[in-house]
Coordinates of N, CA and C in Angstrom, one line a residue:
M1 N 0.7 -1.3 0.1 CA -0.2 0.1 0.2 C 1.2 1.4 0.0
E2 N 0.5 2.0 -0.8 CA 1.5 3.3 -1.1 C 0.8 4.7 0.2
T3 N 2.0 5.3 0.5 CA 1.7 5.4 1.8 C 0.8 6.7 2.0
N4 N 0.0 7.2 0.1 CA -0.9 8.4 0.2 C -2.3 7.7 0.1
D5 N -2.2 6.3 0.2 CA -3.4 6.0 0.3 C -4.1 5.7 1.5
V6 N -5.7 5.6 1.1 CA -6.5 6.2 2.5 C -7.3 5.1 2.6
L7 N -7.5 4.6 3.9 CA -8.4 3.4 3.8 C -9.8 3.7 4.1
A8 N -11.0 3.5 3.7 CA -12.4 4.0 3.9 C -13.1 3.4 5.2
P9 N -13.8 3.8 6.0 CA -13.9 3.4 7.4 C -14.6 1.8 6.8
A10 N -14.7 1.0 7.7 CA -15.5 -0.4 7.6 C -16.7 -0.7 7.1
T11 N -17.5 0.6 7.9 CA -18.9 0.7 7.8 C -19.0 1.9 6.5
P12 N -19.9 1.2 5.6 CA -20.4 1.8 4.1 C -21.3 3.3 5.1
F13 N -21.1 4.3 4.6 CA -21.8 5.6 5.0 C -22.3 6.5 3.8
K14 N -23.0 7.3 3.9 CA -23.4 8.5 3.3 C -23.2 9.9 3.6
P15 N -22.3 10.2 2.9 CA -21.3 11.8 3.4 C -22.7 12.7 3.7
R16 N -22.7 13.7 4.5 CA -23.5 14.6 4.4 C -23.1 15.8 5.0
G17 N -21.9 16.2 4.8 CA -20.9 17.3 5.2 C -19.7 16.7 5.4
V18 N -18.7 17.6 5.2 CA -17.4 17.4 5.3 C -16.7 19.0 5.8
A19 N -15.5 18.4 6.7 CA -15.0 19.6 7.6 C -13.7 19.6 7.7
L20 N -12.5 20.3 7.8 CA -11.7 20.2 8.1 C -10.9 20.9 9.5
A21 N -10.6 20.0 10.4 CA -10.2 20.2 11.6 C -8.8 20.4 12.2
G22 N -7.9 21.2 12.5 CA -6.4 20.6 12.8 C -6.0 19.9 11.6
N23 N -5.2 18.6 11.8 CA -4.8 17.6 11.1 C -6.1 16.8 10.5
R24 N -7.3 16.6 10.8 CA -8.2 15.7 10.8 C -9.5 16.0 9.9
V25 N -9.6 15.0 8.9 CA -11.0 15.2 8.2 C -12.1 14.7 8.9
W26 N -13.4 15.4 8.7 CA -14.4 15.2 9.9 C -15.7 14.9 8.6
I27 N -16.2 13.6 8.6 CA -17.4 13.4 7.6 C -18.9 12.8 8.2
G28 N -19.9 14.2 8.2 CA -21.0 13.7 9.0 C -21.8 12.7 8.2
T29 N -22.3 11.8 8.6 CA -23.2 10.9 8.1 C -24.4 10.5 8.7
E30 N -25.5 9.6 8.3 CA -26.5 9.8 8.7 C -26.5 8.6 10.2
I31 N -25.2 7.7 10.3 CA -24.9 7.1 11.8 C -24.0 7.6 12.4
G32 N -23.7 8.8 12.1 CA -22.7 9.2 13.1 C -21.4 10.3 12.7
A33 N -20.7 10.8 13.4 CA -19.3 11.8 12.4 C -17.9 10.9 12.6
Y34 N -17.7 10.8 11.4 CA -16.2 10.2 10.9 C -15.3 11.2 11.2
S35 N -14.1 10.8 11.9 CA -13.0 11.5 12.2 C -11.8 11.1 11.3
Y36 N -11.0 10.9 10.2 CA -9.8 10.4 10.1 C -8.9 11.3 10.6
N37 N -8.0 10.6 10.8 CA -6.5 10.5 11.6 C -5.4 10.4 11.2
P38 N -4.6 11.0 10.3 CA -3.7 10.8 9.1 C -2.5 10.5 9.6
K39 N -2.1 10.7 10.9 CA -1.0 10.2 11.8 C -1.3 8.4 11.8
L40 N -2.4 8.3 12.3 CA -2.5 6.8 12.4 C -3.3 6.3 11.2
S41 N -3.4 7.0 10.3 CA -4.0 6.3 9.4 C -5.6 5.4 9.7
S42 N -6.1 5.8 10.4 CA -7.2 5.4 10.8 C -8.7 6.6 11.0
W43 N -9.6 5.5 11.5 CA -11.0 6.5 10.9 C -11.6 6.2 12.8
R44 N -12.6 6.9 13.1 CA -12.9 7.1 14.5 C -14.6 7.3 14.1
V45 N -15.6 6.7 14.2 CA -16.9 7.5 14.5 C -17.1 7.5 16.0
Y46 N -18.0 8.7 15.7 CA -18.6 9.5 17.1 C -19.6 9.5 17.1
T47 N -20.9 9.0 17.9 CA -22.3 8.9 18.3 C -22.6 9.5 19.1
H48 N -23.9 9.2 19.4 CA -24.8 9.7 20.9 C -24.3 8.9 21.7
N49 N -23.4 7.9 21.5 CA -22.4 7.5 22.8 C -21.6 8.3 23.9
D50 N -21.1 8.9 22.4 CA -20.4 9.7 23.0 C -20.4 11.7 23.0
G51 N -21.6 11.6 23.2 CA -22.0 12.6 23.4 C -23.0 14.1 22.3
L52 N -22.8 13.2 21.4 CA -23.6 13.7 19.9 C -25.3 13.4 20.5
I53 N -25.8 14.8 20.2 CA -27.6 15.0 20.2 C -28.2 14.3 19.4
S54 N -27.3 13.7 18.4 CA -28.2 12.9 17.5 C -27.1 12.3 16.7
D55 N -27.4 10.7 15.9 CA -26.0 9.9 15.2 C -26.7 10.7 14.1
F56 N -27.9 11.6 13.6 CA -28.3 11.5 12.3 C -27.6 13.2 11.9
I57 N -26.6 13.0 11.0 CA -26.0 14.4 11.3 C -26.9 15.5 9.4
T58 N -26.8 16.0 9.7 CA -27.1 16.8 8.6 C -26.2 17.9 7.8
D59 N -25.5 18.4 8.6 CA -24.4 19.2 8.6 C -22.9 19.2 9.5
I60 N -22.1 19.7 9.0 CA -20.9 19.9 9.7 C -20.0 20.9 9.4
V61 N -19.7 21.7 9.9 CA -18.7 22.9 10.2 C -17.9 22.9 11.3
A62 N -16.4 23.3 11.2 CA -15.4 23.7 11.6 C -14.9 25.1 12.1
I63 N -15.6 26.1 13.3 CA -15.1 26.8 13.3 C -14.3 26.9 14.4
G64 N -12.8 27.2 14.2 CA -11.7 27.7 15.2 C -11.9 26.0 16.4
D65 N -11.7 26.0 17.1 CA -11.5 24.7 18.2 C -12.9 23.9 18.0
Y66 N -14.0 24.3 17.6 CA -14.8 23.2 17.7 C -15.6 22.7 16.3
I67 N -16.2 21.8 16.4 CA -17.2 21.1 15.5 C -18.5 21.6 15.5
W68 N -19.4 22.0 15.0 CA -20.5 22.0 15.1 C -21.3 21.0 14.1
L69 N -22.3 20.4 14.6 CA -23.3 19.2 14.0 C -24.0 19.5 13.7
G70 N -24.7 19.8 12.9 CA -26.1 20.0 12.7 C -26.8 18.5 12.7
T71 N -27.8 18.2 13.2 CA -28.4 16.9 13.1 C -30.2 17.2 13.2
N72 N -30.6 16.3 13.1 CA -32.0 16.1 12.6 C -33.1 16.9 14.0
I73 N -32.1 16.4 15.2 CA -32.8 17.1 16.4 C -32.2 18.4 16.8
G74 N -31.5 19.0 16.1 CA -30.4 20.1 16.6 C -29.2 20.2 16.1
L75 N -28.7 21.0 17.1 CA -26.8 21.5 17.1 C -26.5 20.5 18.3
T76 N -25.1 20.1 17.7 CA -24.1 19.9 19.0 C -22.9 20.6 18.3
R77 N -22.1 21.3 19.9 CA -20.9 21.4 19.3 C -19.9 20.8 20.4
V78 N -19.1 20.3 19.6 CA -17.9 19.5 19.9 C -16.7 20.5 20.2
K79 N -15.8 20.3 20.6 CA -14.5 21.0 21.1 C -13.4 19.6 20.4
W80 N -13.0 19.7 19.4 CA -12.5 18.7 18.7 C -10.9 18.0 19.2
K81 N -10.5 19.1 19.8 CA -9.2 18.9 20.4 C -9.5 18.4 21.8
N82 N -10.7 18.0 22.3 CA -10.7 17.2 23.3 C -11.2 15.7 23.2
L83 N -11.5 15.5 22.0 CA -11.7 14.4 21.5 C -10.7 13.4 21.9
Y84 N -11.0 12.2 21.7 CA -9.8 10.6 21.9 C -10.1 10.1 20.6

């Protein structure tokens, strides 16, 4: 595998928004917010179990230290630097 190759998340998803914050790519989906960490070449999904108001993301925006997630039932603001 080339070092520039990126593996997709194991679970199929429908992107509903993309944002860049720090060195990470964030993708909103109908099943949570996916974050790609290029240092580890890995994906992590954040859901209501991690504090999101809903897993159904309708849009995603990065502003400063925060990721704003529009969902089907309201907004969630997450400080992306604090996420594991």
